[in-house]
Amino acid sequence: MQIYNTLTKTKEEFVPRDKGQVSMYVCGPTTYNFIHLGNARPLVFFDTVRRYFIYKGYQVNFVQNFTDVDDKIINRAREEKTDPLELAQKYIREFFADADALNVMRADTHPKVSEHIPEIIDLIKKLEQQGHAYAVDGDVYFAVRSFPAYGKLSGRSLEDMQAGARVEVDPRKKDPMDFALWKAAKPGEPSWDSPWGPGRPGWHIECSAMAEKYLGSGFDIHGGGFDLIFPHHENEIAQSEAACGEPFARYWMHNGFITVNQEKMSKSLGNFFLVREILAKFPPDVVRWYLLSTHYRSPLDFDDEKLVMAGKGLDRIKTALRLLYEAMELPVYQEEREKPVADGLEEKLATLRLEFEKAMEDDFNTALAISVFFELAKEINIFVGKLGGKVTSEEKKLLDKAHALVKDFNCVLGILKEDKMTGRLLIDAAGADDKLTEGLIQLIIKIRQEARSKKDWATADTIRDGLKELGIILEDTPQGVRWKKQG
Ligand SMILES: [Zn+2]
């Protein structure tokens, strides 16, 4: 498996630290608002990476933190006249509502800063003892000059950084690029006791402390958006490697930005869209499909039209899946066909599985994996079309194999939810409501049939017209009454 490593700027063969296991840390949100589409991209992408490793049989340990202590949270809480930790807790709940909708698996551990202050203080103490950190007036700074490898992730020297950054010169700092590990408490802010007096952690130190606690040194994959490379991830490396003298994470993966009219989507530019606003207009499976339709390192442009297109693409998969499920219900004929219709389908399925894996193992090329999914849908359509309303037992086995492959592709990409009882994928985004809708419509159809058998045409018509108003069309076919949504 090849992974593009930001640290070495090359695609590298993935070798896990521990055989058969993958340890991953992905920086989570600062919980002071609902998440926006730019937050959803790494969320969905790294969930897909995790799912692929699980598909390959690895034991994955996935950690994603919540930054619940931060200036933005404190400021927002002040505006809303609420407690900062309560505000953070509220947006953690809202985060899970959006993540669940997008079918993102919960992390094995979701550590919060507020619950890891002792670990953070220990790490800062260690850095101070080793001469990598110094305290001034209750603040503690990391001394970037004490870590010669500083800049290795972003590929910038300290001189470049200083030229590029308009940092205010703080005479208390030894170098303008030194960054805060601990901030002295200001009145009215949440604070914890420490050897340097009451205060709270700076942003970067939390990820070093929590990754070390849950994954240990030299863990496998550290992920996040491009914008975290500098300074956040650069600082994480400096803190962790200066303290432990060992490599921190071995593969650094970063996803590209979401753009709106080629401009980066961000809060500061005011062109960002909340996941919630998008989910009000588009089903979550379509949003997820859209997010995976472009390679993760490329920019992904956003507008409604792109989501409409994604929905049309996903409909091709759903249509094939509907046909597949219908075919799986066909009666099995004992006799052989005169002319077989399977036409090497079994070999094609095996080839498609290999192609899908090859795409995913080439630096998680989900765009290519999706195109293999379309190929599979096409093969299913062709095969089902040739069945002519009946299957032999051999063909039934092939349908099951095609279904297993659809489920595996879907499980990696995380698009459709699965009905745990039947093992079938839920085709409509409303997923859980699907079976209920089907059951209710079948019940209504039955009542209408009963009315017709009693020549109660008025009731039968009322039912048909009423359903039509709801956009549901009944069709009388030789196999009985069928229903469909008005196209
Ligand atoms: Zn982080």
GROMACS .gro file of C-alpha atoms and ligand atoms in nm:
model
  488
    1MET     CA    1   0.000   0.000   0.000
    2GLN     CA    2   0.136   0.338  -0.102
    3ILE     CA    3   0.075   0.649   0.107
    4TYR     CA    4   0.188   1.001   0.023
    5ASN     CA    5   0.382   1.116   0.328
    6THR     CA    6   0.392   1.494   0.376
    7LEU     CA    7   0.707   1.446   0.584
    8THR     CA    8   0.913   1.295   0.301
    9LYS     CA    9   0.705   1.444   0.015
   10THR     CA   10   0.694   1.104  -0.157
   11LYS     CA   11   0.463   0.808  -0.185
   12GLU     CA   12   0.592   0.541   0.049
   13GLU     CA   13   0.508   0.176   0.107
   14PHE     CA   14   0.298   0.151   0.422
   15VAL     CA   15   0.457  -0.067   0.690
   16PRO     CA   16   0.269  -0.066   1.022
   17ARG     CA   17   0.462  -0.024   1.346
   18ASP     CA   18   0.297  -0.336   1.488
   19LYS     CA   19   0.213  -0.622   1.257
   20GLY     CA   20  -0.157  -0.640   1.173
   21GLN     CA   21  -0.235  -0.316   1.357
   22VAL     CA   22  -0.279   0.045   1.250
   23SER     CA   23  -0.264   0.338   1.490
   24MET     CA   24  -0.414   0.665   1.365
   25TYR     CA   25  -0.451   1.012   1.513
   26VAL     CA   26  -0.661   1.274   1.335
   27CYS     CA   27  -0.691   1.625   1.475
   28GLY     CA   28  -1.050   1.697   1.572
   29PRO     CA   29  -1.252   2.017   1.585
   30THR     CA   30  -1.240   2.311   1.823
   31THR     CA   31  -1.591   2.284   1.957
   32TYR     CA   32  -1.733   2.636   1.950
   33ASN     CA   33  -1.966   2.609   1.651
   34PHE     CA   34  -2.134   2.363   1.416
   35ILE     CA   35  -1.888   2.198   1.177
   36HIS     CA   36  -1.861   2.328   0.820
   37LEU     CA   37  -1.795   2.142   0.497
   38GLY     CA   38  -1.420   2.206   0.531
   39ASN     CA   39  -1.428   2.009   0.858
   40ALA     CA   40  -1.638   1.734   0.701
   41ARG     CA   41  -1.380   1.649   0.435
   42PRO     CA   42  -1.108   1.515   0.669
   43LEU     CA   43  -1.379   1.360   0.883
   44VAL     CA   44  -1.517   1.154   0.596
   45PHE     CA   45  -1.183   1.092   0.427
   46PHE     CA   46  -0.993   0.959   0.730
   47ASP     CA   47  -1.299   0.753   0.824
   48THR     CA   48  -1.267   0.594   0.480
   49VAL     CA   49  -0.894   0.528   0.534
   50ARG     CA   50  -0.980   0.361   0.862
   51ARG     CA   51  -1.256   0.157   0.698
   52TYR     CA   52  -1.017   0.038   0.427
   53PHE     CA   53  -0.766  -0.089   0.685
   54ILE     CA   54  -1.049  -0.270   0.865
   55TYR     CA   55  -1.158  -0.422   0.532
   56LYS     CA   56  -0.799  -0.546   0.487
   57GLY     CA   57  -0.816  -0.717   0.825
   58TYR     CA   58  -0.610  -0.473   1.031
   59GLN     CA   59  -0.691  -0.394   1.390
   60VAL     CA   60  -0.725  -0.015   1.383
   61ASN     CA   61  -0.688   0.211   1.684
   62PHE     CA   62  -0.833   0.549   1.583
   63VAL     CA   63  -0.802   0.856   1.804
   64GLN     CA   64  -0.963   1.194   1.737
   65ASN     CA   65  -0.946   1.472   1.993
   66PHE     CA   66  -1.182   1.752   2.084
   67THR     CA   67  -1.024   2.089   2.152
   68ASP     CA   68  -1.261   2.198   2.427
   69VAL     CA   69  -1.029   2.457   2.582
   70ASP     CA   70  -0.945   2.742   2.345
   71ASP     CA   71  -0.966   3.119   2.298
   72LYS     CA   72  -1.249   3.083   2.044
   73ILE     CA   73  -1.457   2.881   2.289
   74ILE     CA   74  -1.391   3.128   2.570
   75ASN     CA   75  -1.486   3.426   2.352
   76ARG     CA   76  -1.799   3.259   2.222
   77ALA     CA   77  -1.906   3.156   2.572
   78ARG     CA   78  -1.858   3.515   2.687
   79GLU     CA   79  -2.085   3.635   2.402
   80GLU     CA   80  -2.349   3.377   2.487
   81LYS     CA   81  -2.304   3.432   2.863
   82THR     CA   82  -2.248   3.064   2.923
   83ASP     CA   83  -1.976   2.844   3.071
   84PRO     CA   84  -1.699   2.763   2.817
   85LEU     CA   85  -1.689   2.392   2.900
   86GLU     CA   86  -2.068   2.368   2.872
   87LEU     CA   87  -2.057   2.544   2.537
   88ALA     CA   88  -1.788   2.299   2.421
   89GLN     CA   89  -1.998   2.006   2.540
   90LYS     CA   90  -2.297   2.133   2.343
   91TYR     CA   91  -2.095   2.151   2.020
   92ILE     CA   92  -1.945   1.807   2.082
   93ARG     CA   93  -2.303   1.673   2.079
   94GLU     CA   94  -2.375   1.868   1.760
   95PHE     CA   95  -2.053   1.735   1.606
   96PHE     CA   96  -2.169   1.378   1.665
   97ALA     CA   97  -2.510   1.455   1.513
   98ASP     CA   98  -2.341   1.566   1.188
   99ALA     CA   99  -2.075   1.292   1.193
  100ASP     CA  100  -2.340   1.023   1.251
  101ALA     CA  101  -2.546   1.157   0.962
  102LEU     CA  102  -2.240   1.130   0.737
  103ASN     CA  103  -2.196   0.769   0.855
  104VAL     CA  104  -1.861   0.846   1.019
  105MET     CA  105  -1.763   0.578   1.269
  106ARG     CA  106  -1.700   0.695   1.623
  107ALA     CA  107  -1.329   0.700   1.709
  108ASP     CA  108  -1.199   0.438   1.950
  109THR     CA  109  -1.109   0.730   2.174
  110HIS     CA  110  -1.228   1.092   2.160
  111PRO     CA  111  -1.003   1.255   2.422
  112LYS     CA  112  -1.080   1.607   2.541
  113VAL     CA  113  -0.822   1.863   2.650
  114SER     CA  114  -1.014   1.940   2.971
  115GLU     CA  115  -0.975   1.577   3.077
  116HIS     CA  116  -0.601   1.555   3.002
  117ILE     CA  117  -0.452   1.848   3.189
  118PRO     CA  118  -0.221   1.628   3.407
  119GLU     CA  119  -0.072   1.457   3.099
  120ILE     CA  120  -0.022   1.795   2.931
  121ILE     CA  121   0.147   1.943   3.240
  122ASP     CA  122   0.378   1.638   3.264
  123LEU     CA  123   0.486   1.680   2.903
  124ILE     CA  124   0.555   2.052   2.948
  125LYS     CA  125   0.756   1.978   3.264
  126LYS     CA  126   0.962   1.724   3.070
  127LEU     CA  127   1.032   1.979   2.796
  128GLU     CA  128   1.128   2.241   3.053
  129GLN     CA  129   1.367   2.004   3.231
  130GLN     CA  130   1.537   1.920   2.901
  131GLY     CA  131   1.583   2.283   2.808
  132HIS     CA  132   1.324   2.288   2.528
  133ALA     CA  133   1.081   2.513   2.715
  134TYR     CA  134   1.103   2.819   2.940
  135ALA     CA  135   0.857   2.997   3.166
  136VAL     CA  136   0.793   3.374   3.167
  137ASP     CA  137   0.530   3.537   3.389
  138GLY     CA  138   0.323   3.221   3.419
  139ASP     CA  139   0.338   3.146   3.043
  140VAL     CA  140   0.555   2.864   2.910
  141TYR     CA  141   0.707   2.872   2.560
  142PHE     CA  142   0.867   2.609   2.342
  143ALA     CA  143   1.216   2.717   2.233
  144VAL     CA  144   1.222   2.641   1.860
  145ARG     CA  145   1.600   2.696   1.842
  146SER     CA  146   1.646   2.402   2.081
  147PHE     CA  147   1.503   2.160   1.824
  148PRO     CA  148   1.724   2.168   1.512
  149ALA     CA  149   1.476   1.967   1.302
  150TYR     CA  150   1.209   2.238   1.343
  151GLY     CA  151   1.053   2.298   1.000
  152LYS     CA  152   1.103   1.947   0.861
  153LEU     CA  153   0.731   1.883   0.799
  154SER     CA  154   0.647   2.213   0.632
  155GLY     CA  155   0.988   2.228   0.462
  156ARG     CA  156   1.057   2.578   0.585
  157SER     CA  157   1.355   2.717   0.773
  158LEU     CA  158   1.312   2.939   1.077
  159GLU     CA  159   1.435   3.231   0.867
  160ASP     CA  160   1.165   3.171   0.601
  161MET     CA  161   0.900   3.144   0.868
  162GLN     CA  162   0.998   3.469   1.029
  163ALA     CA  163   1.002   3.648   0.697
  164GLY     CA  164   0.658   3.506   0.612
  165ALA     CA  165   0.488   3.548   0.948
  166ARG     CA  166   0.384   3.884   1.075
  167VAL     CA  167   0.432   3.786   1.435
  168GLU     CA  168   0.426   4.059   1.693
  169VAL     CA  169   0.763   4.084   1.855
  170ASP     CA  170   0.725   3.975   2.214
  171PRO     CA  171   1.038   4.074   2.408
  172ARG     CA  172   0.973   3.795   2.654
  173LYS     CA  173   1.030   3.529   2.386
  174LYS     CA  174   1.378   3.402   2.300
  175ASP     CA  175   1.281   3.366   1.933
  176PRO     CA  176   0.978   3.521   1.759
  177MET     CA  177   0.872   3.171   1.642
  178ASP     CA  178   0.862   3.028   1.996
  179PHE     CA  179   0.507   2.918   2.069
  180ALA     CA  180   0.299   2.887   2.386
  181LEU     CA  181   0.273   2.553   2.566
  182TRP     CA  182   0.096   2.700   2.866
  183LYS     CA  183  -0.091   3.029   2.904
  184ALA     CA  184  -0.126   3.209   3.238
  185ALA     CA  185  -0.489   3.248   3.344
  186LYS     CA  186  -0.666   3.573   3.269
  187PRO     CA  187  -0.959   3.678   3.489
  188GLY     CA  188  -1.281   3.494   3.409
  189GLU     CA  189  -1.114   3.220   3.203
  190PRO     CA  190  -1.118   2.849   3.284
  191SER     CA  191  -0.786   2.755   3.445
  192TRP     CA  192  -0.604   2.474   3.615
  193ASP     CA  193  -0.323   2.476   3.872
  194SER     CA  194   0.024   2.407   3.742
  195PRO     CA  195   0.389   2.445   3.848
  196TRP     CA  196   0.382   2.781   3.663
  197GLY     CA  197   0.068   2.905   3.835
  198PRO     CA  198  -0.298   2.882   3.724
  199GLY     CA  199  -0.346   2.866   3.350
  200ARG     CA  200  -0.445   2.652   3.055
  201PRO     CA  201  -0.267   2.466   2.774
  202GLY     CA  202  -0.174   2.622   2.440
  203TRP     CA  203  -0.334   2.453   2.139
  204HIS     CA  204  -0.054   2.231   2.001
  205ILE     CA  205   0.055   2.054   2.317
  206GLU     CA  206  -0.275   1.867   2.359
  207CYS     CA  207  -0.225   1.653   2.049
  208SER     CA  208   0.131   1.560   2.150
  209ALA     CA  209   0.015   1.458   2.498
  210MET     CA  210  -0.296   1.269   2.385
  211ALA     CA  211  -0.134   1.090   2.089
  212GLU     CA  212   0.148   0.974   2.319
  213LYS     CA  213  -0.100   0.854   2.581
  214TYR     CA  214  -0.326   0.655   2.348
  215LEU     CA  215  -0.092   0.551   2.067
  216GLY     CA  216   0.266   0.579   2.192
  217SER     CA  217   0.576   0.698   2.004
  218GLY     CA  218   0.621   0.622   1.637
  219PHE     CA  219   0.253   0.550   1.575
  220ASP     CA  220   0.145   0.495   1.217
  221ILE     CA  221  -0.066   0.773   1.066
  222HIS     CA  222  -0.126   1.131   1.169
  223GLY     CA  223  -0.388   1.310   0.964
  224GLY     CA  224  -0.556   1.645   0.920
  225GLY     CA  225  -0.619   1.923   0.670
  226PHE     CA  226  -0.338   2.095   0.473
  227ASP     CA  227  -0.385   2.403   0.688
  228LEU     CA  228  -0.265   2.210   0.994
  229ILE     CA  229   0.081   2.134   0.851
  230PHE     CA  230   0.211   2.466   0.980
  231PRO     CA  231   0.222   2.556   1.257
  232HIS     CA  232   0.009   2.291   1.432
  233HIS     CA  233   0.167   1.967   1.312
  234GLU     CA  234   0.515   2.117   1.290
  235ASN     CA  235   0.480   2.209   1.657
  236GLU     CA  236   0.342   1.868   1.753
  237ILE     CA  237   0.654   1.707   1.603
  238ALA     CA  238   0.884   1.950   1.782
  239GLN     CA  239   0.718   1.895   2.122
  240SER     CA  240   0.692   1.517   2.098
  241GLU     CA  241   1.029   1.443   1.945
  242ALA     CA  242   1.214   1.690   2.169
  243ALA     CA  243   1.057   1.527   2.475
  244CYS     CA  244   1.092   1.160   2.376
  245GLY     CA  245   1.389   1.162   2.138
  246GLU     CA  246   1.194   0.925   1.913
  247PRO     CA  247   0.998   0.980   1.591
  248PHE     CA  248   0.642   1.096   1.667
  249ALA     CA  249   0.420   0.978   1.378
  250ARG     CA  250   0.561   0.794   1.075
  251TYR     CA  251   0.313   0.883   0.798
  252TRP     CA  252   0.166   1.233   0.777
  253MET     CA  253  -0.142   1.262   0.558
  254HIS     CA  254  -0.311   1.592   0.473
  255ASN     CA  255  -0.627   1.656   0.276
  256GLY     CA  256  -0.676   1.950   0.041
  257PHE     CA  257  -0.909   2.245   0.088
  258ILE     CA  258  -1.267   2.285  -0.017
  259THR     CA  259  -1.296   2.579  -0.251
  260VAL     CA  260  -1.588   2.797  -0.352
  261ASN     CA  261  -1.530   2.956  -0.692
  262GLN     CA  262  -1.164   2.850  -0.659
  263GLU     CA  263  -1.127   3.033  -0.327
  264LYS     CA  264  -1.055   2.845  -0.006
  265MET     CA  265  -1.366   2.789   0.206
  266SER     CA  266  -1.300   2.934   0.548
  267LYS     CA  267  -1.467   3.111   0.831
  268SER     CA  268  -1.245   3.413   0.789
  269LEU     CA  269  -1.348   3.455   0.423
  270GLY     CA  270  -1.714   3.416   0.517
  271ASN     CA  271  -1.777   3.173   0.230
  272PHE     CA  272  -1.821   2.863   0.441
  273PHE     CA  273  -2.122   2.636   0.461
  274LEU     CA  274  -2.229   2.441   0.765
  275VAL     CA  275  -2.271   2.067   0.718
  276ARG     CA  276  -2.613   2.115   0.869
  277GLU     CA  277  -2.719   2.364   0.600
  278ILE     CA  278  -2.602   2.128   0.328
  279LEU     CA  279  -2.778   1.829   0.486
  280ALA     CA  280  -3.101   2.028   0.484
  281LYS     CA  281  -3.079   2.034   0.105
  282PHE     CA  282  -2.903   1.707   0.015
  283PRO     CA  283  -2.917   1.354   0.158
  284PRO     CA  284  -2.613   1.260   0.366
  285ASP     CA  285  -2.512   0.969   0.142
  286VAL     CA  286  -2.491   1.210  -0.152
  287VAL     CA  287  -2.276   1.452   0.052
  288ARG     CA  288  -2.040   1.172   0.148
  289TRP     CA  289  -2.025   1.044  -0.212
  290TYR     CA  290  -1.939   1.397  -0.327
  291LEU     CA  291  -1.664   1.436  -0.066
  292LEU     CA  292  -1.499   1.113  -0.182
  293SER     CA  293  -1.542   1.181  -0.554
  294THR     CA  294  -1.215   1.376  -0.574
  295HIS     CA  295  -0.872   1.257  -0.461
  296TYR     CA  296  -0.817   1.376  -0.106
  297ARG     CA  297  -0.506   1.581  -0.180
  298SER     CA  298  -0.672   1.778  -0.462
  299PRO     CA  299  -0.885   2.083  -0.393
  300LEU     CA  300  -1.256   2.005  -0.400
  301ASP     CA  301  -1.479   2.275  -0.543
  302PHE     CA  302  -1.821   2.322  -0.390
  303ASP     CA  303  -2.151   2.442  -0.525
  304ASP     CA  304  -2.502   2.295  -0.531
  305GLU     CA  305  -2.458   2.178  -0.889
  306LYS     CA  306  -2.167   1.952  -0.783
  307LEU     CA  307  -2.389   1.787  -0.525
  308VAL     CA  308  -2.671   1.741  -0.778
  309MET     CA  309  -2.418   1.565  -1.004
  310ALA     CA  310  -2.298   1.349  -0.714
  311GLY     CA  311  -2.660   1.254  -0.644
  312LYS     CA  312  -2.707   1.146  -1.006
  313GLY     CA  313  -2.392   0.935  -0.986
  314LEU     CA  314  -2.500   0.768  -0.666
  315ASP     CA  315  -2.844   0.701  -0.818
  316ARG     CA  316  -2.673   0.479  -1.077
  317ILE     CA  317  -2.542   0.263  -0.791
  318LYS     CA  318  -2.879   0.261  -0.618
  319THR     CA  319  -3.064   0.164  -0.936
  320ALA     CA  320  -2.831  -0.132  -0.987
  321LEU     CA  321  -2.877  -0.228  -0.624
  322ARG     CA  322  -3.258  -0.217  -0.657
  323LEU     CA  323  -3.240  -0.443  -0.963
  324LEU     CA  324  -3.006  -0.674  -0.776
  325TYR     CA  325  -3.245  -0.701  -0.481
  326GLU     CA  326  -3.538  -0.770  -0.714
  327ALA     CA  327  -3.337  -1.041  -0.888
  328MET     CA  328  -3.242  -1.193  -0.554
  329GLU     CA  329  -3.614  -1.243  -0.488
  330LEU     CA  330  -3.676  -1.429  -0.815
  331PRO     CA  331  -3.782  -1.793  -0.795
  332VAL     CA  332  -3.496  -2.040  -0.846
  333TYR     CA  333  -3.544  -2.277  -1.137
  334GLN     CA  334  -3.395  -2.621  -1.109
  335GLU     CA  335  -3.329  -2.683  -1.479
  336GLU     CA  336  -3.028  -2.545  -1.668
  337ARG     CA  337  -3.060  -2.271  -1.925
  338GLU     CA  338  -3.009  -2.362  -2.285
  339LYS     CA  339  -2.771  -2.073  -2.321
  340PRO     CA  340  -2.586  -1.948  -2.010
  341VAL     CA  341  -2.620  -1.576  -1.939
  342ALA     CA  342  -2.345  -1.530  -1.678
  343ASP     CA  343  -2.069  -1.469  -1.938
  344GLY     CA  344  -1.760  -1.474  -1.713
  345LEU     CA  345  -1.928  -1.256  -1.452
  346GLU     CA  346  -1.748  -1.433  -1.170
  347GLU     CA  347  -1.407  -1.342  -1.318
  348LYS     CA  348  -1.525  -0.986  -1.376
  349LEU     CA  349  -1.626  -0.955  -1.011
  350ALA     CA  350  -1.283  -1.078  -0.903
  351THR     CA  351  -1.112  -0.829  -1.136
  352LEU     CA  352  -1.325  -0.541  -1.008
  353ARG     CA  353  -1.235  -0.626  -0.649
  354LEU     CA  354  -0.865  -0.615  -0.740
  355GLU     CA  355  -0.908  -0.285  -0.925
  356PHE     CA  356  -1.090  -0.133  -0.631
  357GLU     CA  357  -0.815  -0.241  -0.392
  358LYS     CA  358  -0.547  -0.116  -0.630
  359ALA     CA  359  -0.714   0.227  -0.639
  360MET     CA  360  -0.740   0.244  -0.262
  361GLU     CA  361  -0.382   0.124  -0.217
  362ASP     CA  362  -0.251   0.394  -0.448
  363ASP     CA  363  -0.266   0.664  -0.182
  364PHE     CA  364  -0.639   0.612  -0.121
  365ASN     CA  365  -0.760   0.712  -0.465
  366THR     CA  366  -1.130   0.716  -0.379
  367ALA     CA  367  -1.213   0.888  -0.710
  368LEU     CA  368  -1.081   0.586  -0.897
  369ALA     CA  369  -1.243   0.344  -0.651
  370ILE     CA  370  -1.577   0.514  -0.723
  371SER     CA  371  -1.528   0.460  -1.096
  372VAL     CA  372  -1.476   0.088  -1.025
  373PHE     CA  373  -1.801   0.095  -0.827
  374PHE     CA  374  -1.975   0.231  -1.141
  375GLU     CA  375  -1.827  -0.056  -1.343
  376LEU     CA  376  -1.972  -0.301  -1.093
  377ALA     CA  377  -2.314  -0.134  -1.120
  378LYS     CA  378  -2.295  -0.167  -1.497
  379GLU     CA  379  -2.211  -0.539  -1.476
  380ILE     CA  380  -2.503  -0.596  -1.240
  381ASN     CA  381  -2.743  -0.414  -1.474
  382ILE     CA  382  -2.628  -0.623  -1.771
  383PHE     CA  383  -2.653  -0.951  -1.583
  384VAL     CA  384  -2.991  -0.886  -1.425
  385GLY     CA  385  -3.123  -0.767  -1.761
  386LYS     CA  386  -3.038  -1.104  -1.914
  387LEU     CA  387  -3.207  -1.314  -1.646
  388GLY     CA  388  -3.554  -1.280  -1.796
  389GLY     CA  389  -3.740  -1.305  -1.467
  390LYS     CA  390  -3.589  -1.630  -1.341
  391VAL     CA  391  -3.260  -1.758  -1.199
  392THR     CA  392  -3.087  -2.092  -1.180
  393SER     CA  393  -2.917  -2.189  -0.856
  394GLU     CA  394  -2.576  -2.105  -1.011
  395GLU     CA  395  -2.701  -1.759  -1.107
  396LYS     CA  396  -2.841  -1.712  -0.758
  397LYS     CA  397  -2.490  -1.772  -0.621
  398LEU     CA  398  -2.351  -1.511  -0.862
  399LEU     CA  399  -2.611  -1.259  -0.748
  400ASP     CA  400  -2.501  -1.322  -0.390
  401LYS     CA  401  -2.137  -1.271  -0.490
  402ALA     CA  402  -2.219  -0.945  -0.666
  403HIS     CA  403  -2.410  -0.836  -0.357
  404ALA     CA  404  -2.113  -0.922  -0.132
  405LEU     CA  405  -1.887  -0.710  -0.353
  406VAL     CA  406  -2.129  -0.414  -0.348
  407LYS     CA  407  -2.139  -0.442   0.030
  408ASP     CA  408  -1.760  -0.450   0.057
  409PHE     CA  409  -1.717  -0.144  -0.168
  410ASN     CA  410  -1.991   0.032   0.023
  411CYS     CA  411  -1.845  -0.064   0.358
  412VAL     CA  412  -1.510   0.094   0.267
  413LEU     CA  413  -1.664   0.411   0.122
  414GLY     CA  414  -1.927   0.421   0.399
  415ILE     CA  415  -2.207   0.547   0.175
  416LEU     CA  416  -2.523   0.347   0.243
  417LYS     CA  417  -2.623   0.220   0.585
  418GLU     CA  418  -2.697  -0.147   0.634
  419ASP     CA  419  -3.007  -0.308   0.775
  420LYS     CA  420  -2.853  -0.526   1.045
  421MET     CA  421  -3.147  -0.770   1.038
  422THR     CA  422  -3.145  -0.848   0.667
  423GLY     CA  423  -2.782  -0.764   0.584
  424ARG     CA  424  -2.912  -0.552   0.297
  425LEU     CA  425  -2.810  -0.196   0.218
  426LEU     CA  426  -3.067   0.076   0.275
  427ILE     CA  427  -3.112   0.247  -0.058
  428ASP     CA  428  -3.292   0.563   0.050
  429ALA     CA  429  -3.101   0.819   0.250
  430ALA     CA  430  -3.371   0.813   0.512
  431GLY     CA  431  -3.246   0.459   0.567
  432ALA     CA  432  -3.422   0.356   0.879
  433ASP     CA  433  -3.756   0.487   0.746
  434ASP     CA  434  -3.722   0.277   0.434
  435LYS     CA  435  -3.874  -0.043   0.569
  436LEU     CA  436  -4.154   0.144   0.739
  437THR     CA  437  -4.246   0.327   0.416
  438GLU     CA  438  -4.241   0.002   0.222
  439GLY     CA  439  -4.459  -0.168   0.483
  440LEU     CA  440  -4.710   0.117   0.493
  441ILE     CA  441  -4.745   0.140   0.116
  442GLN     CA  442  -4.790  -0.236   0.088
  443LEU     CA  443  -5.065  -0.212   0.350
  444ILE     CA  444  -5.238   0.068   0.158
  445ILE     CA  445  -5.212  -0.130  -0.166
  446LYS     CA  446  -5.373  -0.428   0.007
  447ILE     CA  447  -5.663  -0.216   0.132
  448ARG     CA  448  -5.712  -0.078  -0.219
  449GLN     CA  449  -5.714  -0.430  -0.366
  450GLU     CA  450  -5.979  -0.532  -0.113
  451ALA     CA  451  -6.191  -0.230  -0.205
  452ARG     CA  452  -6.161  -0.320  -0.572
  453SER     CA  453  -6.257  -0.683  -0.512
  454LYS     CA  454  -6.575  -0.550  -0.346
  455LYS     CA  455  -6.629  -0.319  -0.644
  456ASP     CA  456  -6.588  -0.023  -0.410
  457TRP     CA  457  -6.437   0.193  -0.684
  458ALA     CA  458  -6.474   0.519  -0.492
  459THR     CA  459  -6.243   0.400  -0.211
  460ALA     CA  460  -5.994   0.249  -0.458
  461ASP     CA  461  -5.976   0.579  -0.649
  462THR     CA  462  -5.945   0.785  -0.333
  463ILE     CA  463  -5.642   0.575  -0.234
  464ARG     CA  464  -5.480   0.596  -0.577
  465ASP     CA  465  -5.534   0.972  -0.604
  466GLY     CA  466  -5.421   1.031  -0.248
  467LEU     CA  467  -5.096   0.844  -0.308
  468LYS     CA  468  -5.045   1.032  -0.634
  469GLU     CA  469  -5.067   1.359  -0.445
  470LEU     CA  470  -4.785   1.230  -0.226
  471GLY     CA  471  -4.580   1.155  -0.539
  472ILE     CA  472  -4.635   0.779  -0.530
  473ILE     CA  473  -4.756   0.608  -0.847
  474LEU     CA  474  -4.926   0.268  -0.848
  475GLU     CA  475  -4.884   0.044  -1.151
  476ASP     CA  476  -5.087  -0.266  -1.225
  477THR     CA  477  -4.852  -0.533  -1.360
  478PRO     CA  478  -4.902  -0.906  -1.430
  479GLN     CA  479  -4.703  -0.972  -1.106
  480GLY     CA  480  -4.941  -0.754  -0.906
  481VAL     CA  481  -4.946  -0.389  -0.806
  482ARG     CA  482  -4.613  -0.209  -0.788
  483TRP     CA  483  -4.533   0.137  -0.661
  484LYS     CA  484  -4.275   0.392  -0.755
  485LYS     CA  485  -4.187   0.750  -0.673
  486GLN     CA  486  -4.285   1.006  -0.935
  487GLY     CA  487  -3.964   1.085  -1.129
  488ZN      ZN  488  -0.379   1.829   1.653
   0.00000   0.00000   0.00000
